[in-house]
Amino acid sequence: SAVISQKPSRDICQRGTSLTIQCQVDSQVTMMFWYRQQPGQSLTLIATANQGSEATYESGFVIDKFPISRPNLTFSTLTVSNMSPEDSSIYLCSVEVGTGLHTFGSGTRLTVV
Amino acid sequence: GENVEQHPSTLSVQEGDSAVIKCTYSDSASNYFPWYKQELGKGPQLIIDIRSNVGEKKDQRIAVTLNKTAKHFSLHITETQPEDSAVYFCAASMNSGGSNYKLTFGKGTLLTVNP
């Protein structure tokens, strides 16, 4: 299965600023997914990123707030823009490595102060 | 869209006992059901999965059962050990176009195994 490196592992940011999270995979994958996990909560899909096309956002998430890049088949970034304390969460990327089989990165723990 | 309910939200057992976590799903088109274990500070890790053409699957101390008619599936852990302590998530998935499977997660179960 794929190995995912996610950076940074954690950060503390000032409100109003932006943070870009990187996700690097050790093999080429078609689809990459970005999730948010609020404290003590489940995982909620933010968007699906396909190489060479615009990301597809889930209901409640918009591109202006969470712009995503997918420049090649092994890399993606998620930016959390104009942050507020409500954005404090764990952000996770995942890839589909088999039919329905998803592997997750270790996550980015974001605290907005 | 798909909705996945998971129970219980917390579960405490004694070491060596069995633990059972149950999930229900709403969309009969869902056909893939993975279970993930998430330890503190880590990303979710797949521990077992089952597809809709199978009723039960076992891997050592872990088993999953699926009842398609009732739209529910369960995780069974036998002979629990302290290192089984973690948050467990069920998920349901279907092919949402091409080869893309989108996961919908339950809210998670915090399992504590007491030595």
Coordinates of C-alpha atoms in Angstrom, one line a residue:
Chain A
S1 CA 0.0 0.0 0.0
A2 CA 1.0 3.6 -0.4
V3 CA 3.0 5.6 2.2
I4 CA 1.8 9.2 2.8
S5 CA 3.9 12.0 4.3
Q6 CA 2.0 14.9 5.5
K7 CA 3.5 18.2 6.6
P8 CA 3.4 20.0 9.0
S9 CA 2.4 17.5 11.7
R10 CA 1.1 20.3 13.8
D11 CA 1.0 24.1 13.9
I12 CA -0.3 27.0 15.9
C13 CA -1.5 29.9 13.8
Q14 CA -2.9 33.4 14.3
R15 CA -6.4 34.1 13.3
G16 CA -6.7 35.7 9.9
T17 CA -3.6 33.9 8.5
S18 CA -3.4 31.0 6.1
L19 CA -1.7 27.6 6.4
T20 CA -0.8 25.3 3.5
I21 CA -0.6 21.6 4.3
Q22 CA 1.4 19.2 2.0
C23 CA 0.6 15.6 1.2
Q24 CA 3.3 13.5 -0.5
V25 CA 2.6 9.9 -1.7
D26 CA 5.3 7.4 -2.5
S27 CA 3.5 6.2 -5.6
Q28 CA 1.3 7.6 -8.3
V29 CA -2.4 7.8 -7.4
T30 CA -5.4 9.0 -9.3
M31 CA -7.5 10.4 -6.5
M32 CA -6.4 12.2 -3.3
F33 CA -8.9 13.2 -0.6
W34 CA -8.8 15.8 2.1
Y35 CA -10.7 15.4 5.4
R36 CA -11.3 17.5 8.5
Q37 CA -11.6 15.9 11.9
Q38 CA -12.8 18.4 14.5
P39 CA -11.8 17.7 18.1
G40 CA -13.4 14.4 19.3
Q41 CA -15.3 14.1 16.1
S42 CA -15.5 11.9 13.0
L43 CA -13.9 12.5 9.7
T44 CA -15.6 14.8 7.2
L45 CA -14.6 14.9 3.6
I46 CA -13.6 18.3 2.4
A47 CA -12.8 17.6 -1.2
T48 CA -11.5 15.2 -3.8
A49 CA -8.5 16.1 -5.8
N50 CA -7.8 14.7 -9.2
Q51 CA -4.6 15.5 -11.0
G52 CA -5.0 18.2 -13.7
S53 CA -8.5 19.2 -12.8
E54 CA -10.3 21.3 -10.3
A55 CA -11.0 19.7 -6.9
T56 CA -14.6 18.6 -6.2
Y57 CA -15.8 20.1 -2.9
E58 CA -18.4 18.6 -0.5
S59 CA -21.4 20.5 0.7
G60 CA -20.3 23.1 3.3
F61 CA -16.8 23.5 1.9
V62 CA -15.8 26.1 -0.6
I63 CA -12.7 26.7 -2.7
D64 CA -12.1 30.2 -1.4
K65 CA -11.7 28.9 2.1
F66 CA -9.9 25.6 1.2
P67 CA -8.0 26.0 -2.0
I68 CA -6.4 22.7 -3.2
S69 CA -3.6 22.1 -5.6
R70 CA -2.8 18.8 -7.3
P71 CA 0.1 19.4 -9.6
N72 CA 1.1 15.8 -10.2
L73 CA 0.1 12.2 -9.3
T74 CA 2.1 12.1 -6.1
F75 CA 1.5 15.5 -4.4
S76 CA -1.3 17.7 -3.2
T77 CA -1.7 20.7 -1.0
L78 CA -4.7 22.0 1.1
T79 CA -4.7 25.6 2.2
V80 CA -6.8 26.8 5.1
S81 CA -7.4 30.4 4.4
N82 CA -8.3 33.4 6.7
M83 CA -8.3 31.1 9.7
S84 CA -10.5 31.4 12.7
P85 CA -10.5 29.4 16.0
E86 CA -13.4 27.3 14.5
D87 CA -10.8 25.9 11.9
S88 CA -8.9 24.2 14.7
S89 CA -9.0 20.6 13.7
I90 CA -6.9 17.7 12.4
Y91 CA -6.6 17.8 8.6
L92 CA -5.9 14.5 6.9
C93 CA -5.2 13.5 3.4
S94 CA -5.9 10.0 2.0
V95 CA -5.4 8.1 -1.2
E96 CA -7.3 5.3 -2.8
V97 CA -4.9 2.4 -3.2
G98 CA -7.3 -0.3 -4.3
T99 CA -11.0 -0.7 -5.0
G100 CA -12.4 1.4 -2.1
L101 CA -9.3 0.9 -0.1
H102 CA -8.0 4.2 1.4
T103 CA -4.8 4.9 3.2
F104 CA -4.5 8.0 5.4
G105 CA -1.6 10.3 6.3
S106 CA -0.8 10.9 9.9
G107 CA -2.6 14.3 9.9
T108 CA -1.9 17.9 10.6
R109 CA -3.1 19.2 14.0
L110 CA -4.0 22.8 13.6
T111 CA -4.7 25.2 16.4
V112 CA -5.9 28.7 15.6
V113 CA -5.4 31.3 18.3
Chain B
G1 CA -26.4 10.9 0.7
E2 CA -25.1 8.1 2.8
N3 CA -25.6 8.3 6.6
V4 CA -23.7 6.0 9.0
E5 CA -24.7 5.5 12.6
Q6 CA -22.2 4.0 15.0
H7 CA -22.7 2.6 18.6
P8 CA -21.6 2.7 21.3
S9 CA -19.7 6.0 21.4
T10 CA -17.6 4.6 24.3
L11 CA -16.9 1.1 25.3
S12 CA -14.8 -0.1 28.3
V13 CA -13.9 -3.8 28.7
Q14 CA -11.6 -5.9 30.8
E15 CA -8.5 -7.3 29.1
G16 CA -9.4 -10.7 27.6
D17 CA -13.0 -9.9 27.1
S18 CA -14.7 -9.3 23.7
A19 CA -15.7 -6.0 22.3
V20 CA -18.5 -5.4 19.7
I21 CA -19.1 -2.2 17.8
K22 CA -22.1 -1.8 15.6
C23 CA -22.9 0.4 12.6
T24 CA -25.9 0.9 10.4
Y25 CA -26.0 2.6 7.0
S26 CA -28.8 4.2 5.0
D27 CA -27.9 3.7 1.3
S28 CA -28.5 0.2 -0.1
A29 CA -26.0 1.0 -2.9
S30 CA -23.1 1.0 -0.5
N31 CA -21.0 -2.0 -1.1
Y32 CA -17.7 -1.6 0.8
F33 CA -17.4 -1.4 4.6
P34 CA -14.0 -0.7 6.1
W35 CA -13.1 -0.3 9.8
Y36 CA -10.3 2.0 10.9
K37 CA -8.4 2.2 14.2
Q38 CA -7.1 5.6 15.2
E39 CA -4.6 6.0 18.0
L40 CA -3.9 9.3 19.6
G41 CA -1.9 11.6 17.4
K42 CA -2.1 9.3 14.4
G43 CA -4.1 9.0 11.2
P44 CA -6.7 6.2 10.8
Q45 CA -5.4 2.8 10.0
L46 CA -7.4 0.2 8.2
I47 CA -7.8 -2.9 10.3
I48 CA -10.4 -4.9 8.4
D49 CA -12.9 -4.5 5.6
I50 CA -15.8 -6.4 4.0
R51 CA -17.5 -6.2 0.7
S52 CA -21.2 -6.6 0.1
N53 CA -20.9 -10.0 -1.5
V54 CA -19.5 -11.5 1.8
G55 CA -21.3 -12.0 5.1
E56 CA -18.4 -12.4 7.4
K57 CA -14.6 -11.9 7.4
K58 CA -12.1 -12.8 10.1
D59 CA -8.5 -11.8 10.7
Q60 CA -7.0 -13.3 13.8
R61 CA -8.8 -11.7 16.8
I62 CA -10.8 -9.3 14.6
A63 CA -13.9 -10.2 12.6
V64 CA -16.5 -8.2 10.8
T65 CA -20.1 -9.2 9.9
L66 CA -22.4 -7.7 7.4
N67 CA -26.2 -8.0 7.1
K68 CA -27.2 -6.4 3.8
T69 CA -30.9 -6.8 4.4
A70 CA -30.8 -5.0 7.6
K71 CA -28.1 -2.6 6.4
H72 CA -25.9 -3.1 9.4
F73 CA -22.3 -4.3 10.0
S74 CA -20.4 -5.0 13.2
L75 CA -16.8 -5.3 14.4
H76 CA -15.9 -8.0 16.8
I77 CA -12.6 -8.0 18.7
T78 CA -11.9 -11.1 20.8
E79 CA -9.3 -11.5 23.6
T80 CA -8.9 -7.8 23.9
Q81 CA -5.5 -6.4 24.9
P82 CA -4.6 -3.0 26.3
E83 CA -3.0 -2.1 22.9
D84 CA -6.4 -2.4 21.3
S85 CA -7.4 0.8 23.2
A86 CA -8.1 3.4 20.5
V87 CA -10.9 5.1 18.6
Y88 CA -12.6 2.8 16.0
F89 CA -14.4 4.2 13.0
C90 CA -16.7 2.3 10.7
A91 CA -17.3 3.6 7.2
A92 CA -19.5 2.9 4.2
S93 CA -18.5 3.4 0.6
M94 CA -19.9 3.1 -2.9
N95 CA -18.5 3.7 -6.3
S96 CA -19.3 7.4 -6.9
G97 CA -18.2 7.4 -10.5
G98 CA -15.3 5.8 -12.4
S99 CA -13.0 4.2 -9.9
N100 CA -13.7 6.7 -7.1
Y101 CA -15.0 5.3 -3.9
K102 CA -16.1 8.0 -1.4
L103 CA -16.1 7.1 2.3
T104 CA -18.8 8.1 4.8
F105 CA -17.7 7.6 8.4
G106 CA -19.5 6.8 11.6
K107 CA -18.9 9.1 14.6
G108 CA -16.4 6.7 16.2
T109 CA -16.2 4.5 19.3
L110 CA -13.6 5.1 22.0
L111 CA -12.5 1.6 23.2
T112 CA -10.7 1.3 26.5
V113 CA -9.2 -2.1 27.5
N114 CA -8.5 -2.2 31.2
P115 CA -5.6 -4.4 32.3

